[in-house]
Short mmCIF file of N, CA and C in Angstrom, two decimals:
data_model
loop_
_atom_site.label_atom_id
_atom_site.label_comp_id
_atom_site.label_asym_id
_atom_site.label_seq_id
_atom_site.Cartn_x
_atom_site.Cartn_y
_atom_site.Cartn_z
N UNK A 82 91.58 106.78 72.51
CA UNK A 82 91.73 105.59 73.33
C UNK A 82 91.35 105.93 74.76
N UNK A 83 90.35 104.95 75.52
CA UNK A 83 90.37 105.74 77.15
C UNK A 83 91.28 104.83 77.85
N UNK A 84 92.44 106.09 78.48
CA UNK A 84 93.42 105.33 78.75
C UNK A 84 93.28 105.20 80.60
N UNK A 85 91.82 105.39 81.01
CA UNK A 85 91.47 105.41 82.11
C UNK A 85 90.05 105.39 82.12
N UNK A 86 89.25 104.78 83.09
CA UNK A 86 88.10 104.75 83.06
C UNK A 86 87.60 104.70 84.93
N UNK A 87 86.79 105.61 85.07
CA UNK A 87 86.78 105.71 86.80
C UNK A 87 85.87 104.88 87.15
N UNK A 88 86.07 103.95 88.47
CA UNK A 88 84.73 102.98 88.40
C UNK A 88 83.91 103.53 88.97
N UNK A 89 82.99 102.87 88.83
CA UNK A 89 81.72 103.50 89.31
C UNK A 89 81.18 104.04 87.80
N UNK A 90 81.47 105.03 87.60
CA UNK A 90 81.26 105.91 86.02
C UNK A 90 79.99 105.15 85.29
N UNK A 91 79.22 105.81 84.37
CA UNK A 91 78.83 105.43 83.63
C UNK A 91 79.19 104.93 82.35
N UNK A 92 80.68 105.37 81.79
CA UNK A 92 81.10 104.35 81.15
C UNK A 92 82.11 103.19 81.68
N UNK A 93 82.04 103.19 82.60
CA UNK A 93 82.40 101.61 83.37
C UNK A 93 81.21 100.84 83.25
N UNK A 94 80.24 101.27 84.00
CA UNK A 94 78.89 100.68 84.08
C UNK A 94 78.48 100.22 82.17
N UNK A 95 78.95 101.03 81.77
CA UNK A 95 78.27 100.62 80.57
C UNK A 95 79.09 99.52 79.28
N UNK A 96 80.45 99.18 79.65
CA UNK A 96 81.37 98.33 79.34
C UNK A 96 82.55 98.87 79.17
N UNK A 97 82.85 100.33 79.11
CA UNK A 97 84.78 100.74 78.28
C UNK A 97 85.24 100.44 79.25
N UNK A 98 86.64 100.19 78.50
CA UNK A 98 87.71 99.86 79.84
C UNK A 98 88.87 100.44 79.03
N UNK A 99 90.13 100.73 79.27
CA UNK A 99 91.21 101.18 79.22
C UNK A 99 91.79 100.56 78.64
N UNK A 100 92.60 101.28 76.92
CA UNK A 100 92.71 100.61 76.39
C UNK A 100 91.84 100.34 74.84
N UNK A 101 90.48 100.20 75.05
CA UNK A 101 89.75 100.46 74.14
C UNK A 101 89.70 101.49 73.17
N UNK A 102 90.04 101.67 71.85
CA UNK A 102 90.35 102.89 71.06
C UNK A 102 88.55 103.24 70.94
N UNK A 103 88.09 104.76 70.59
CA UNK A 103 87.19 105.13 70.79
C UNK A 103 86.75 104.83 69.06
N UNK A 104 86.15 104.39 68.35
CA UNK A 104 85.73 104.29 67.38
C UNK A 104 84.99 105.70 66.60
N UNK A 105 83.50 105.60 67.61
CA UNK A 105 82.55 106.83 67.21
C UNK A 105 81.57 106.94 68.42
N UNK A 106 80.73 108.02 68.83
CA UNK A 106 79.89 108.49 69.50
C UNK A 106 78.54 108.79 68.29
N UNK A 107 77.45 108.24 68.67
CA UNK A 107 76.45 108.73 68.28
C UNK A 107 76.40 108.56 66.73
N UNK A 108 77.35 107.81 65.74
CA UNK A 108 77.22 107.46 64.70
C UNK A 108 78.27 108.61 64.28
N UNK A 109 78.99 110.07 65.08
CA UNK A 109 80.15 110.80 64.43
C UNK A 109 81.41 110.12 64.85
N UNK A 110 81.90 109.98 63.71
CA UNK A 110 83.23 109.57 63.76
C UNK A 110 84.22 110.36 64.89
N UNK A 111 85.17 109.59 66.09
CA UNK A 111 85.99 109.99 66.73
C UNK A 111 87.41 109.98 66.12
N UNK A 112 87.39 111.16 65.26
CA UNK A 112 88.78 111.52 64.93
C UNK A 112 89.26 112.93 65.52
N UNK A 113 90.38 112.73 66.05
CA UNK A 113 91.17 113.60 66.62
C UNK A 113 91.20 115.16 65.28
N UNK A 114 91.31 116.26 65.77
CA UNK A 114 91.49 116.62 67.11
C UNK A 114 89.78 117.11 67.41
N UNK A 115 88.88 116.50 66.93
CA UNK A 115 87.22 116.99 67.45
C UNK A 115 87.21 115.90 69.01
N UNK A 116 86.44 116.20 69.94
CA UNK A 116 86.32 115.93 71.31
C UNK A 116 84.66 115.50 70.78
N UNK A 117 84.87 114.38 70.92
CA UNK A 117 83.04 113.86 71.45
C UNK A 117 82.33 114.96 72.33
N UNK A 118 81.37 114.75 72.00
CA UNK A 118 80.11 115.57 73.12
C UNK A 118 79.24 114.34 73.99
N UNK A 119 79.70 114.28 75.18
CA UNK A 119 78.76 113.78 76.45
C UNK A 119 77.51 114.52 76.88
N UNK A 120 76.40 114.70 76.58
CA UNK A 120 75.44 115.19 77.04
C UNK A 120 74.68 114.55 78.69
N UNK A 121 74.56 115.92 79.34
CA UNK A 121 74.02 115.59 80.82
C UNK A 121 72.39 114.55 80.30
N UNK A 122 72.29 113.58 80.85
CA UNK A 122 70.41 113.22 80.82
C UNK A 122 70.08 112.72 79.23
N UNK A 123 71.56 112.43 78.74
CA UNK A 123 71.38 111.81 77.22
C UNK A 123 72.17 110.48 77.42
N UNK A 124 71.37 109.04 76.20
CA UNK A 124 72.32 108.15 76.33
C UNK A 124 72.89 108.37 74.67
N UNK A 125 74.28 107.68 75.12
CA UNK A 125 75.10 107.98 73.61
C UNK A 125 75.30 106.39 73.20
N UNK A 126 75.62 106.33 71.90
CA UNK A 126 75.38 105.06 71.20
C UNK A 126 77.39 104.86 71.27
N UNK A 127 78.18 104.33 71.39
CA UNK A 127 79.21 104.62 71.43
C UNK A 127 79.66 102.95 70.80
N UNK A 128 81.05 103.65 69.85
CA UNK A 128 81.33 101.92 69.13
C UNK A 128 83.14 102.38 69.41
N UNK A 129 83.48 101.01 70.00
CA UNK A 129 84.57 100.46 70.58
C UNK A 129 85.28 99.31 69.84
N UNK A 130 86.95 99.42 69.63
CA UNK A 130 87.66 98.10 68.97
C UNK A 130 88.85 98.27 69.96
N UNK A 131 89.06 97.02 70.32
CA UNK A 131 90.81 97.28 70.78
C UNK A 131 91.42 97.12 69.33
N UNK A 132 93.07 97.63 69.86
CA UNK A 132 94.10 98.14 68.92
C UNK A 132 94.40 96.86 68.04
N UNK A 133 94.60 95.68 68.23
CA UNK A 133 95.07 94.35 67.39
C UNK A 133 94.00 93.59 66.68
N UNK A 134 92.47 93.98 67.05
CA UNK A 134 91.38 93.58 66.77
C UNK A 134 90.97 94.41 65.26
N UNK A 135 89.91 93.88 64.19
CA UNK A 135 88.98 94.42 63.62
C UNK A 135 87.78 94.38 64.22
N UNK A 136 86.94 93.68 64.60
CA UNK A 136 85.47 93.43 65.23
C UNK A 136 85.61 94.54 66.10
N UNK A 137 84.34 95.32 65.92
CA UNK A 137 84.22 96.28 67.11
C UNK A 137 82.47 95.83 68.01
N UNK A 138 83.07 97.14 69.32
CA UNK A 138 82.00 96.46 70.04
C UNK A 138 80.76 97.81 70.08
N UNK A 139 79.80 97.99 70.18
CA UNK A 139 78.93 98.97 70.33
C UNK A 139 78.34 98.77 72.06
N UNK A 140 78.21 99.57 72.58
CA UNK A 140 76.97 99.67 73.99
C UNK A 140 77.09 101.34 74.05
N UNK A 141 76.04 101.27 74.89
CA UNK A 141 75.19 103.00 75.66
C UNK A 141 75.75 103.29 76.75
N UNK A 142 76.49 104.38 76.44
CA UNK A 142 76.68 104.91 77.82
C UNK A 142 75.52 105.99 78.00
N UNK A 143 74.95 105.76 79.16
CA UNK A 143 73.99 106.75 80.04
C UNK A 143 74.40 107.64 80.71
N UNK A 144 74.60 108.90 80.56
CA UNK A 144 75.24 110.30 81.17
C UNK A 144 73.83 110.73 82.06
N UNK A 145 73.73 110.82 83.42
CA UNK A 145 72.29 110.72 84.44
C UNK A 145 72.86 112.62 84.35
N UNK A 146 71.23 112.87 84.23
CA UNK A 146 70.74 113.88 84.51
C UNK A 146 71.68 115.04 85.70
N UNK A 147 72.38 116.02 85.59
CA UNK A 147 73.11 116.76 86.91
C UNK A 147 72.95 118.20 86.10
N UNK A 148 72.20 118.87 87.59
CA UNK A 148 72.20 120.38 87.52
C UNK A 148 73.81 121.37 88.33
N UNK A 149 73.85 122.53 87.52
CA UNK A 149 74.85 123.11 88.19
C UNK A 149 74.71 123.79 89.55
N UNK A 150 75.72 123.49 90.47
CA UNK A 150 75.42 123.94 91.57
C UNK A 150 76.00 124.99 92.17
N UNK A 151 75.78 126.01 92.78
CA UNK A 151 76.33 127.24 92.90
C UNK A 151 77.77 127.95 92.15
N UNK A 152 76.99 128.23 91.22
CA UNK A 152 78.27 128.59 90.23
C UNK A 152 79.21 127.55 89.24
N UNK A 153 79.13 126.35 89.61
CA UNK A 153 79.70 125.23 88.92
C UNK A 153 79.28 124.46 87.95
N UNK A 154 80.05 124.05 87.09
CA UNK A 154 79.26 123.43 86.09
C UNK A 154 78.55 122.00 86.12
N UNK A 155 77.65 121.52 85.96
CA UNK A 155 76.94 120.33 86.08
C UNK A 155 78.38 118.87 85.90
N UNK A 156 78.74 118.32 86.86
CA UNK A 156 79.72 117.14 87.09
C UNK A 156 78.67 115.93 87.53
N UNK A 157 79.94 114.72 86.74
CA UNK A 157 79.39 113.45 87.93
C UNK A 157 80.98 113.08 88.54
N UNK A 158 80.72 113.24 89.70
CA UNK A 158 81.83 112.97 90.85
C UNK A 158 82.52 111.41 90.42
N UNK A 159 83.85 111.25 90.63
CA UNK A 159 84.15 109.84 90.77
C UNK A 159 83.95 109.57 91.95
N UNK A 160 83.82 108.37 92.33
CA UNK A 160 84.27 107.74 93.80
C UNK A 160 86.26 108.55 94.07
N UNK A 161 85.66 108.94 95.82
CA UNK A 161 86.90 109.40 95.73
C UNK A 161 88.01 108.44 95.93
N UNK A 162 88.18 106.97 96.60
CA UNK A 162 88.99 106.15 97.05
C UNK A 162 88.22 104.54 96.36
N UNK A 163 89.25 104.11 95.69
CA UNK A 163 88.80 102.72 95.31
C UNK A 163 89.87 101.73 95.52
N UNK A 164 89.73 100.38 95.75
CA UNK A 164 90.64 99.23 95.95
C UNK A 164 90.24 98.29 95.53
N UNK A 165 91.26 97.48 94.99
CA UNK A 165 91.45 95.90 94.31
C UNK A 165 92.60 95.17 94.90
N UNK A 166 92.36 93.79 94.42
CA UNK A 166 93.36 93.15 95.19
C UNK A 166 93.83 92.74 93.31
N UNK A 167 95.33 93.34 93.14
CA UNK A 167 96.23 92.54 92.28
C UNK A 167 96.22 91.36 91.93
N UNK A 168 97.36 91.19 92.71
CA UNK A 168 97.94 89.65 92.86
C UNK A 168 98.00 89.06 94.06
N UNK A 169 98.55 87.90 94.11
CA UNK A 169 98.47 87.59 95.48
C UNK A 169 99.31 88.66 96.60
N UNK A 170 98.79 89.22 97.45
CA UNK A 170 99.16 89.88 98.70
C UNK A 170 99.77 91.28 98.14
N UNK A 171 99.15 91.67 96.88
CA UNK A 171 99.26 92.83 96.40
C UNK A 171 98.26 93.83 96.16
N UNK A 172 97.88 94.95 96.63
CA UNK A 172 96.74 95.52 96.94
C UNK A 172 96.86 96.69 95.90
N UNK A 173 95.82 97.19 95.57
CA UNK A 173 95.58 98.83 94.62
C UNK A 173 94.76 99.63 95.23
N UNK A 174 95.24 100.80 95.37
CA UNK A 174 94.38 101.64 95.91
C UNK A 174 94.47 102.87 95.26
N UNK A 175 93.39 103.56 94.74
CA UNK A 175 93.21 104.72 93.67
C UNK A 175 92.73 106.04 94.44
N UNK A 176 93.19 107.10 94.57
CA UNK A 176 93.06 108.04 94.91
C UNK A 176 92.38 109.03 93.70
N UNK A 177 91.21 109.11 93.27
CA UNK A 177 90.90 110.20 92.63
C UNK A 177 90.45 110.82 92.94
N UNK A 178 89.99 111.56 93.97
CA UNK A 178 89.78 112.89 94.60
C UNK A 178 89.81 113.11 95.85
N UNK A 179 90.85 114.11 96.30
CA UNK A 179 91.38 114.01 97.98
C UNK A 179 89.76 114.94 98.63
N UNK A 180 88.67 114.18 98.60
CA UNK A 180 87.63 114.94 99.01
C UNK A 180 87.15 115.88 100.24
N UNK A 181 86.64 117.24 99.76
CA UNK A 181 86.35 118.22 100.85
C UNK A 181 85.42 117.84 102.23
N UNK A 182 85.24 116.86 102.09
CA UNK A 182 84.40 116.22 103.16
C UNK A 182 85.12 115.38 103.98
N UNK A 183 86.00 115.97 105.09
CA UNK A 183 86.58 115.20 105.62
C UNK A 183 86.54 113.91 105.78
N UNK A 184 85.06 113.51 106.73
CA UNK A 184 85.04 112.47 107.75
C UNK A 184 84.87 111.12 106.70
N UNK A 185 84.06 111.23 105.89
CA UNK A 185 84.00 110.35 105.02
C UNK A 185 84.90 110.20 104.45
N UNK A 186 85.66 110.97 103.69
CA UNK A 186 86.89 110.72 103.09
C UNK A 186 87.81 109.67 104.01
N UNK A 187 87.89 109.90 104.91
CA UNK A 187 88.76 109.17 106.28
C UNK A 187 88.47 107.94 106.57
N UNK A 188 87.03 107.77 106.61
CA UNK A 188 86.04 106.35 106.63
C UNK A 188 86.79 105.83 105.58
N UNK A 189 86.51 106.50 104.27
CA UNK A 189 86.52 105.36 103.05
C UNK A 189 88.35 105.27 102.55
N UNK A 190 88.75 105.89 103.29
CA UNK A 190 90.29 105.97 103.26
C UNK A 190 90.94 104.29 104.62
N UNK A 191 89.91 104.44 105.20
CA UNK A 191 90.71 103.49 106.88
C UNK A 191 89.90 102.21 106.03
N UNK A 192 88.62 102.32 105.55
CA UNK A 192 87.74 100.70 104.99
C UNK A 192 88.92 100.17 103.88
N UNK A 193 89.55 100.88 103.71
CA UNK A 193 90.13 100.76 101.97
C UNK A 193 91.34 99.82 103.06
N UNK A 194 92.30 100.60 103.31
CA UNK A 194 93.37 99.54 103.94
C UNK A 194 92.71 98.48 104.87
N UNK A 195 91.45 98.65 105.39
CA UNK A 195 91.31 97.40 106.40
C UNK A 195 91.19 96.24 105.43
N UNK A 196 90.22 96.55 104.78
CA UNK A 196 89.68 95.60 104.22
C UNK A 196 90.92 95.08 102.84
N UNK A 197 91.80 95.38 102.77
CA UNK A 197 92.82 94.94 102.20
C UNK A 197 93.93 94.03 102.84
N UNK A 198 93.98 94.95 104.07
CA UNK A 198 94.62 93.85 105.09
C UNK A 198 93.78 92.48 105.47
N UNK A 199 92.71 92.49 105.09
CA UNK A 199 91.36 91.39 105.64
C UNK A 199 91.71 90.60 104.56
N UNK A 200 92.29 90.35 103.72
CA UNK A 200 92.38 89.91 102.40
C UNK A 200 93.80 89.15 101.94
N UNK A 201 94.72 89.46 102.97
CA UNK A 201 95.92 88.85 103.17
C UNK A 201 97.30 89.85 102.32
N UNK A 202 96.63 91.54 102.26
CA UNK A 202 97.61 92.39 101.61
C UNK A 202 98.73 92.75 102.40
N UNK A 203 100.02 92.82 101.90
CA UNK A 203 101.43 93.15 102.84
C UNK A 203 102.10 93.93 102.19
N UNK A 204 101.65 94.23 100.23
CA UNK A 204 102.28 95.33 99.88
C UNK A 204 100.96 96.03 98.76
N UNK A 205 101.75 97.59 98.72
CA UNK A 205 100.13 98.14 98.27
C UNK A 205 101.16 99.21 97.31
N UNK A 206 99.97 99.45 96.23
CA UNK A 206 100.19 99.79 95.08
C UNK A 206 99.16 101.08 95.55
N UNK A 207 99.95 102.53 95.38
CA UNK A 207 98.90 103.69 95.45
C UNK A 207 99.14 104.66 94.05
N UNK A 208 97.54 104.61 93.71
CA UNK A 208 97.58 105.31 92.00
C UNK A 208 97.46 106.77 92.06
N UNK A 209 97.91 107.60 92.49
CA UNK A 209 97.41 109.17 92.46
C UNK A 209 97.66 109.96 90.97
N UNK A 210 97.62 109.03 90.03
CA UNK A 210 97.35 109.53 88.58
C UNK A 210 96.19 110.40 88.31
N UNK A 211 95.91 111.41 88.22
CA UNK A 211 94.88 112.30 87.69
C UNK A 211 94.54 112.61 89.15
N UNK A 212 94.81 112.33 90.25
CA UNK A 212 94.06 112.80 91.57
C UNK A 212 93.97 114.63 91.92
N UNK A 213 93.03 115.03 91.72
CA UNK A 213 92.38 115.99 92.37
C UNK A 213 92.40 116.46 93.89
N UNK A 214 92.57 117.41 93.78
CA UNK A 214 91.98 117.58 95.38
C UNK A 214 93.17 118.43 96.56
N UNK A 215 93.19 118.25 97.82
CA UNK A 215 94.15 119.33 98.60
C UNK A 215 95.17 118.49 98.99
N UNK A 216 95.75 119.44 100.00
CA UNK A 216 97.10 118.94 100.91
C UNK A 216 96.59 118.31 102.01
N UNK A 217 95.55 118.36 102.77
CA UNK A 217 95.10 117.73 103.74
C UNK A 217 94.75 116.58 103.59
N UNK A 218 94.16 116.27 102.72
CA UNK A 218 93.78 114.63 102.12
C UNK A 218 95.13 114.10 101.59
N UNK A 219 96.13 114.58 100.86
CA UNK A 219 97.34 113.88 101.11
C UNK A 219 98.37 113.62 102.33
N UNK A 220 98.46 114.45 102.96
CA UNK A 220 98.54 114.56 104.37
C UNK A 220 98.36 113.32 104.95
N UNK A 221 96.66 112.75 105.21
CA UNK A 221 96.56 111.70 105.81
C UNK A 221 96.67 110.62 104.81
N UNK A 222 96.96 110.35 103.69
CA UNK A 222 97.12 109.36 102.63
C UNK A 222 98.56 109.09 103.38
N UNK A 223 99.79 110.32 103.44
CA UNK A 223 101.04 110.09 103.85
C UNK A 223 101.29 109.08 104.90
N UNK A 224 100.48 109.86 105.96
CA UNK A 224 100.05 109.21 107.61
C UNK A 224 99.89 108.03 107.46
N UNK A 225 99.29 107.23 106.62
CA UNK A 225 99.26 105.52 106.44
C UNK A 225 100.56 104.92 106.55
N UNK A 226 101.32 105.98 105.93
CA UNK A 226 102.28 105.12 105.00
C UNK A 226 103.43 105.09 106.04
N UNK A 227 103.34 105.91 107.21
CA UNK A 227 104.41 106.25 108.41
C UNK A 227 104.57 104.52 109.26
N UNK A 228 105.84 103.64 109.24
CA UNK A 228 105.98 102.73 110.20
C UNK A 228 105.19 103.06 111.53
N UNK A 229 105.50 104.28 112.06
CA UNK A 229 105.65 104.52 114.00
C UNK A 229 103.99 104.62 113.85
N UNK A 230 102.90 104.94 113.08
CA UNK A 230 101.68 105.18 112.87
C UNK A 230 101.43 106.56 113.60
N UNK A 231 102.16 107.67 113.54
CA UNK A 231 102.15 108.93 113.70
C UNK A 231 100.84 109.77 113.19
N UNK A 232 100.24 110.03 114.36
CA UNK A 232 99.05 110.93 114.40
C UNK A 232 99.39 112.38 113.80
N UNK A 233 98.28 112.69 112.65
CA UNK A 233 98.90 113.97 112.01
C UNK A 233 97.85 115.22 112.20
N UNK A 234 96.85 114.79 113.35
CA UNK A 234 96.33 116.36 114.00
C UNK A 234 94.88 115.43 114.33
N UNK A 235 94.39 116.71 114.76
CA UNK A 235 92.72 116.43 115.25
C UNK A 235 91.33 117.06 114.41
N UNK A 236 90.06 116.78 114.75
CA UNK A 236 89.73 117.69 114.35
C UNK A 236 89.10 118.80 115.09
N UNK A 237 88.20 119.22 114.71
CA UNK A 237 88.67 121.00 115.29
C UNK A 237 87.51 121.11 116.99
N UNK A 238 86.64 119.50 116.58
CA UNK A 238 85.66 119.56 117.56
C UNK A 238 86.37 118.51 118.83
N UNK A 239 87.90 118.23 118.50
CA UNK A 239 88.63 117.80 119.85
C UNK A 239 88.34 116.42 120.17
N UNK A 240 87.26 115.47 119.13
CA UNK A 240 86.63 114.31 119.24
C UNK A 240 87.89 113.38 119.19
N UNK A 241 88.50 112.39 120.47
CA UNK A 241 89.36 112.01 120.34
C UNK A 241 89.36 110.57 119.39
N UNK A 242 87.58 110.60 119.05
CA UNK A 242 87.81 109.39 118.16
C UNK A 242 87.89 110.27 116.50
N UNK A 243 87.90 111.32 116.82
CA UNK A 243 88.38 111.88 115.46
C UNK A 243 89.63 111.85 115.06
N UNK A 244 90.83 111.69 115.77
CA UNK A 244 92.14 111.53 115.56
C UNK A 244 92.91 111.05 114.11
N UNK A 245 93.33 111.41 113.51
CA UNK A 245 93.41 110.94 112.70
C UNK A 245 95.41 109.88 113.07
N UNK A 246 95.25 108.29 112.62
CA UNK A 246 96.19 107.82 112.79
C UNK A 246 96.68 106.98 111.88
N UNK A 247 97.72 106.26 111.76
CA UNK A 247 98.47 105.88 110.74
C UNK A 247 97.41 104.41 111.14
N UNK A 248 97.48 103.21 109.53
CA UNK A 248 97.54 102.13 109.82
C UNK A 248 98.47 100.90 109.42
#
């Protein structure tokens, strides 16, 4: 069953959603305990039923081409920060990878609450299920969440619009 599906992904893009029991890959049957094979730069034929249903569904997921990079094994990255709006004035925000790249991380960390607040959000739902990643990127995830909007350091080039602050 994928009991998670990262957006962006190529099997988002390609229809699974969470929830969906895995039927078969490639015409081999998905029975436990064998693990499907995802091939890098291959598309897979993949057949899908939810649990109360008989009719199943078939589509391609496309796994894009990735070489390994210094020592690591060939990955496709999730998006590290994603948001939805719930319900009314209820916001989601998904943390799957506290990313090594600061500044961006920070960008797409401050767009995520603005643009939630732009939207009429007053309470927020944060998913750090499966999240990856360091103490510094939780750190400033925390920093949001502070009433007084307590600044939790700088960065190292003293840029005072680098500051990092609560919102």
């Amino acid at each position: 069953m994928f009991l998670d599906v990262f957006e962006d992904s190529p099997a988002a893009r390609a229809g699974a959603a969470p929830g969906q029991l895995l039927i078969s890959v490639d015409g081999t049957p998905a029975i436990p305990p064998a693990i499907p094979a995802f091939r890098f730069g291959q598309d897979h034929q993949v057949t899908t039923k939810l649990p109360d249903q008989i009719k199943t569904r078939n589509f391609v997921i496309t796994v894009p081409q990735r070489k390994a990079l210094k020592g690591r094994p060939p990955l496709i990255e999730p998006k590290s920060i994603s948001h939805r709006i719930l319900a009314r004035r209820v916001g989601l925000v998904r943390y799957l990878l506290f990313r090594a790249v600061w500044n961006p991380f920070l960008e797409a960390l401050g767009s995520s609450g603005e643009d939630l607040k732009a939207k009429g959000c007053d309470r927020l739902i944060i998913d750090l299920r499966g999240c990856l990643g360091g103490s510094l990127g939780f750190a400033s995830l925390v920093s949001y969440l502070c009433a007084d909007r307590i600044p939790i350091g700088y960065d190292v080039t003293e840029d005072v619009s680098a500051r990092i602050h609560c919102y």
